[in-house]
Short mmCIF file of C-alpha atoms in Angstrom, two decimals:
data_model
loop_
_atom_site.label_atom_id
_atom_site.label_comp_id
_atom_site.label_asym_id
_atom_site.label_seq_id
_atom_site.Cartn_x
_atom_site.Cartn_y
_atom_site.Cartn_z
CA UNK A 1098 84.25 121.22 93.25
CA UNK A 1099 84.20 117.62 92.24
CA UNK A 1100 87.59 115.98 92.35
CA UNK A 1101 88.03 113.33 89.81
CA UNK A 1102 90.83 110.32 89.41
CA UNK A 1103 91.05 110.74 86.03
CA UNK A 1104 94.86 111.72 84.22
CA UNK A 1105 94.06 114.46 81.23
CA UNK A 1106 97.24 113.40 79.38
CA UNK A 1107 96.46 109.45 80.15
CA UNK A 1108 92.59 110.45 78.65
CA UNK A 1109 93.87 111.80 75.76
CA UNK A 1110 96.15 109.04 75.17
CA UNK A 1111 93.74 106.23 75.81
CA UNK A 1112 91.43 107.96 73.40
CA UNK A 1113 94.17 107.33 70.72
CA UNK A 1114 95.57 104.39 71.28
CA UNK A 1115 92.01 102.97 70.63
CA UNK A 1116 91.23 104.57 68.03
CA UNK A 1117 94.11 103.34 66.48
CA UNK A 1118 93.52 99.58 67.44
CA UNK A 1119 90.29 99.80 66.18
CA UNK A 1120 91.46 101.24 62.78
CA UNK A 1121 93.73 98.02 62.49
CA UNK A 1122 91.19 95.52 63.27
CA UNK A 1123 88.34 97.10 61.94
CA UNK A 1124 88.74 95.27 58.11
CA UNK A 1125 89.88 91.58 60.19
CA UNK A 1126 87.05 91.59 63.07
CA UNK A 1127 84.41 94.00 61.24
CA UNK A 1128 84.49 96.28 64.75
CA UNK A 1129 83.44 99.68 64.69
CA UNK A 1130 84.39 101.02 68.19
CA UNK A 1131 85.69 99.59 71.80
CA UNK A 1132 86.18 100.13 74.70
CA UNK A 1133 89.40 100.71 77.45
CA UNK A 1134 89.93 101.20 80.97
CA UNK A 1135 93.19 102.15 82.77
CA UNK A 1136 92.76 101.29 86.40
CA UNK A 1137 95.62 101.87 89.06
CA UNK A 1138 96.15 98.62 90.97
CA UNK A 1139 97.40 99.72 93.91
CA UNK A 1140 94.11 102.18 94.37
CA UNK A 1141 91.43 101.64 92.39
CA UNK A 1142 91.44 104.70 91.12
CA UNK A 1143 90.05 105.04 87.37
CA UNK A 1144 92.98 106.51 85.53
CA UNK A 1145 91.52 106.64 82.10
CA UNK A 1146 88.35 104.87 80.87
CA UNK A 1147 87.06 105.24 77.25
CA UNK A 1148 83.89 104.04 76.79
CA UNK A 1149 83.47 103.84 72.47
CA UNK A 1150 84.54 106.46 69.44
CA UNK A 1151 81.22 107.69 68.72
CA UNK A 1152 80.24 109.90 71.52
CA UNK A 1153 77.99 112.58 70.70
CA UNK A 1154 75.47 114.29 72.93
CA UNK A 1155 72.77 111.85 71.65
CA UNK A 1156 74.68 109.22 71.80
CA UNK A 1157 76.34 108.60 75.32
CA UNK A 1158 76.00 105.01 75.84
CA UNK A 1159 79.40 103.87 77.49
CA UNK A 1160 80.73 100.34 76.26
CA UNK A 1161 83.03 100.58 79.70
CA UNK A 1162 80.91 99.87 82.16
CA UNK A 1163 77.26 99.52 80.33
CA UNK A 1164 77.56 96.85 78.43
CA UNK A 1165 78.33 93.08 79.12
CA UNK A 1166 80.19 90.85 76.71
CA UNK A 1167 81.66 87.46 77.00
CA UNK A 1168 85.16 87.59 77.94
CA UNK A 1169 86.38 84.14 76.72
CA UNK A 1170 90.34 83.20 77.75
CA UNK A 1171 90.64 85.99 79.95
CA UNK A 1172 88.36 84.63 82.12
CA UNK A 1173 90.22 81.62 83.38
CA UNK A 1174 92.58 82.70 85.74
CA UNK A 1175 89.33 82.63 87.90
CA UNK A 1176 89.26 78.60 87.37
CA UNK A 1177 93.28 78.41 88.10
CA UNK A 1178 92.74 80.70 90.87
CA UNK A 1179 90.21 77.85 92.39
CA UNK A 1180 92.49 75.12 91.59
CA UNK A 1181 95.31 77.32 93.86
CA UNK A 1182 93.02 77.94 96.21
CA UNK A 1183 91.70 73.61 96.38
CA UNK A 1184 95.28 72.80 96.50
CA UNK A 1185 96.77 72.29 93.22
CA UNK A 1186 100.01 74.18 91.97
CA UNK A 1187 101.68 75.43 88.99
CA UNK A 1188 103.09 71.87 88.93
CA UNK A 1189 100.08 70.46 89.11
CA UNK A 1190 99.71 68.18 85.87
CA UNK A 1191 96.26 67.40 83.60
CA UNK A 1192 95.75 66.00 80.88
CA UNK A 1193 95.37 67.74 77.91
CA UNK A 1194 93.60 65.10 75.48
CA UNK A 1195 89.76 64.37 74.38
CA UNK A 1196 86.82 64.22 77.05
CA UNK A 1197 83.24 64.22 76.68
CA UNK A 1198 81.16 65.23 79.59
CA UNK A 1199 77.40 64.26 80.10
CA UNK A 1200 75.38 67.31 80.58
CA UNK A 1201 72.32 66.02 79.15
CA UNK A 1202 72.56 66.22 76.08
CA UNK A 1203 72.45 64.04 73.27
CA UNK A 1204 76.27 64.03 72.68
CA UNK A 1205 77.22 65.82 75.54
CA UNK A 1206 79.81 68.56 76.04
CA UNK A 1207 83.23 68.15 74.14
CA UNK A 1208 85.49 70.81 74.54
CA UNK A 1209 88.51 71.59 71.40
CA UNK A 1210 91.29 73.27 71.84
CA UNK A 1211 91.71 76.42 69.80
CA UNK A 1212 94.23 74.95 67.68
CA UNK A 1213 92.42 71.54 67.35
CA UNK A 1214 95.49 69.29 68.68
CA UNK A 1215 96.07 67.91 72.44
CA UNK A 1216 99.26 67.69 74.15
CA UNK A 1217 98.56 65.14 76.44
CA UNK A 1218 99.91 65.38 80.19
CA UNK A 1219 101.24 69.32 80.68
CA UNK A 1220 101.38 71.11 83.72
CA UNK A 1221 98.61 73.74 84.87
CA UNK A 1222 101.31 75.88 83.85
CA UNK A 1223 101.49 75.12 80.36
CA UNK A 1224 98.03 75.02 80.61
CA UNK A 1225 97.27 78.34 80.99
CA UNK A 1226 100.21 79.49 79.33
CA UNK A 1227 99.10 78.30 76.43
CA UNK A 1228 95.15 79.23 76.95
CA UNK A 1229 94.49 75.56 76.54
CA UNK A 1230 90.88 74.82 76.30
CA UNK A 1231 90.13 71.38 77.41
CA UNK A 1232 92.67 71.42 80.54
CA UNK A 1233 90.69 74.19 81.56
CA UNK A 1234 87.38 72.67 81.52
CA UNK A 1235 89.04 69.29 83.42
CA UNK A 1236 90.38 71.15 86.49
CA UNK A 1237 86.90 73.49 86.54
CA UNK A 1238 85.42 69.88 86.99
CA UNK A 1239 87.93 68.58 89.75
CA UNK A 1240 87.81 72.10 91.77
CA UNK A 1241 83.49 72.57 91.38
CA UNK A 1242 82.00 75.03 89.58
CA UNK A 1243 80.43 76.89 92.85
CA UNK A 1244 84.05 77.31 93.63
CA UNK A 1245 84.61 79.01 90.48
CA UNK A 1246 82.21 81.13 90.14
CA UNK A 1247 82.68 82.18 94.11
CA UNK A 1248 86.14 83.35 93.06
CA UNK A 1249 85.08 84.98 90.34
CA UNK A 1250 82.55 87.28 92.14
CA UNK A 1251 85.13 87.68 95.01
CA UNK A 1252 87.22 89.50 92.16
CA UNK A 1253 84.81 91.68 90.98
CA UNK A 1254 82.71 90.13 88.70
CA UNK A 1255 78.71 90.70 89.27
CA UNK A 1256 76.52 89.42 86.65
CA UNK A 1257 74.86 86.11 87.54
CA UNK A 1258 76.52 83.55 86.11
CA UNK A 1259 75.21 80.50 85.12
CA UNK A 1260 76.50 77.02 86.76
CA UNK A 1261 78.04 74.99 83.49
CA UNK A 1262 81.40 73.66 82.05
CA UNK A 1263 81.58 76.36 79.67
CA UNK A 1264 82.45 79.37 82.24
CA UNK A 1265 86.00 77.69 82.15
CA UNK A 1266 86.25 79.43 78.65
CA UNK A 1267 84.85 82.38 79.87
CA UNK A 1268 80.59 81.67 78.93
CA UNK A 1269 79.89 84.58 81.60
CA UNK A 1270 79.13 88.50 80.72
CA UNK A 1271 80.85 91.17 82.36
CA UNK A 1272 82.06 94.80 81.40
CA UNK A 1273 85.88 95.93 80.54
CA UNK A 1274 85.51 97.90 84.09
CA UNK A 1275 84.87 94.89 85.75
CA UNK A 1276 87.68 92.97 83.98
CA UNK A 1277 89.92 95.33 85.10
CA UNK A 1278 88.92 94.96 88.46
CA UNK A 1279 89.50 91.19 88.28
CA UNK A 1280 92.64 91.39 86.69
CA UNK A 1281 93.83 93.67 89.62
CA UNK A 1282 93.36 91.61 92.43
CA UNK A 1283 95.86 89.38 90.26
CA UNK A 1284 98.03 92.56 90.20
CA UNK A 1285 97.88 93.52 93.87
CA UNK A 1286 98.45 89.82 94.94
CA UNK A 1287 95.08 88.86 95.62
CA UNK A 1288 93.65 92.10 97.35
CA UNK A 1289 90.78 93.60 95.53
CA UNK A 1290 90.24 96.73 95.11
CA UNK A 1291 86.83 98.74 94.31
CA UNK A 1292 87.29 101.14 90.76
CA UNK A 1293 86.70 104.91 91.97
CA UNK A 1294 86.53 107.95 89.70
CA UNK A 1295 85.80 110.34 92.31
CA UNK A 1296 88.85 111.63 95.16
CA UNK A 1297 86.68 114.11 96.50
CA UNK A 1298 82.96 116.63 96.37
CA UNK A 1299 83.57 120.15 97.89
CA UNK A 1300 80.43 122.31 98.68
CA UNK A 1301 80.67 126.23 97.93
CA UNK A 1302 82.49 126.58 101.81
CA UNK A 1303 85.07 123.97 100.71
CA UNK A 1304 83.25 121.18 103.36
CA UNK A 1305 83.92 117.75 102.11
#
C-alpha cells in the first residue's frame, strides 16, 4: 500500500486550470503545454503536480520536475534575499539608471530595464516591486555573486549555475518543482522544506 500526498480533487483541478491557461496563451506565446506544481508550504508535501497535456503511455516525459528552463524575474528574490542577508533593507536605496560592467567583452554587459526607462534612486523595495532589471544586477554586484548563488542552492535550487551578472535576471535552469521549493522557504519564513509525494509504503503485513 503506497500512501501518496497527492489531493484527487486538487489533481483534477490543476489538470484544468492549465489546460485552460494554456488555451489562452497558446495564440500570444505559441505554447503547446506546461507545467504546475501545488506544494504545501508548511510540509512539503506535493499536493498536485502536472507535468504537460500530452501524456500518453509513450509519451511520459514530465515538464515538472524533468526539464530545466530559465526562470527569469522569479529568480531574484534569491539576489534580495543576499542583500537581506549582507545587511541591506527594504529601505535600502540603488540606483536605478544606466551602467555598463566590464566582463570582457568588447562592450561589456549593459543591462535594460524591461520597459526601457530608469527611475533613478528607488528603494530595493520598489526595486523588486517593480521587477526592475538594472537595480537588480547593481545590488548582485555589491552583495557577490558566490553569495547569490549560495542562497539560491540553500533554497532548493540544484543545477550548477554559472558565476555571471546575468543570474540577477534569472540566467540559471531549474524545474517548476524546484521553484516551488524556493518560493516556499519565502512562504515558511525562511525554513526550507524538501517536496515529498510519498506519506507512507506498507508491505502485505501492514509493516511500514
Amino acid at each position: 500500500t503506497i500512501v501518496t500526498t497527492l489531493d484527487p480533487a486538487l489533481q483534477t483541478y490543476a489538470q484544468q486550470v492549465l489546460a485552460a491557461e494554456v488555451s489562452a496563451a497558446a495564440w500570444e506565446l505559441n505554447v503547446d503545454s506546461g507545467a504546475l506544481v501545488l506544494l504545501e508550504n508548511e510540509s512539503g508535501y506535493i499536493k498536485a503536480l502536472v507535468g504537460g497535456l500530452g501524456w500518453t503511455e509513450k509519451n511520459q516525459f514530465n515538464r515538472a520536475y524533468q526539464t530545466r528552463r530559465q526562470p527569469g524575474s522569479s529568480f531574484k528574490p534569491a539576489t534580495y534575499g543576499a542583500a537581506l542577508e549582507s545587511g541591506y533593507t527594504p529601505d535600502s536605496r540603488v540606483n536605478d539608471s544606466p551602467v555598463t560592467f566590464q566582463d570582457g567583452s568588447d562592450q561589456g554587459y549593459s543591462p535594460k530595464n524591461s520597459d526601457g526607462k530608469t527611475l533613478g534612486w528607488i528603494t530595493m523595495r520598489q526595486a523588486l516591486q517593480g521587477s526592475r532589471n538594472i537595480p537588480a544586477v547593481k545590488i548582485l554586484d555589491a552583495v557577490g555573486v558566490d553569495n547569490v548563488i549560495g542562497l539560491a542552492y540553500q533554497m532548493g535550487i540544484r543545477a550548477e549555475i554559472q558565476p555571471n551578472l546575468s543570474i540577477a535576471l534569472g540566467a540559471v535552469e531549474a524545474s517548476p518543482l524546484e521553484m516551488a521549493e524556493f518560493y516556499s522557504v519565502i512562504a515558511n519564513g525562511g525554513r526550507r522544506v524538501t517536496p515529498t509525494a510519498v506519506k507512507m509504503i506498507k508491505d502485505p503485513s501492514g509493516k511500514v
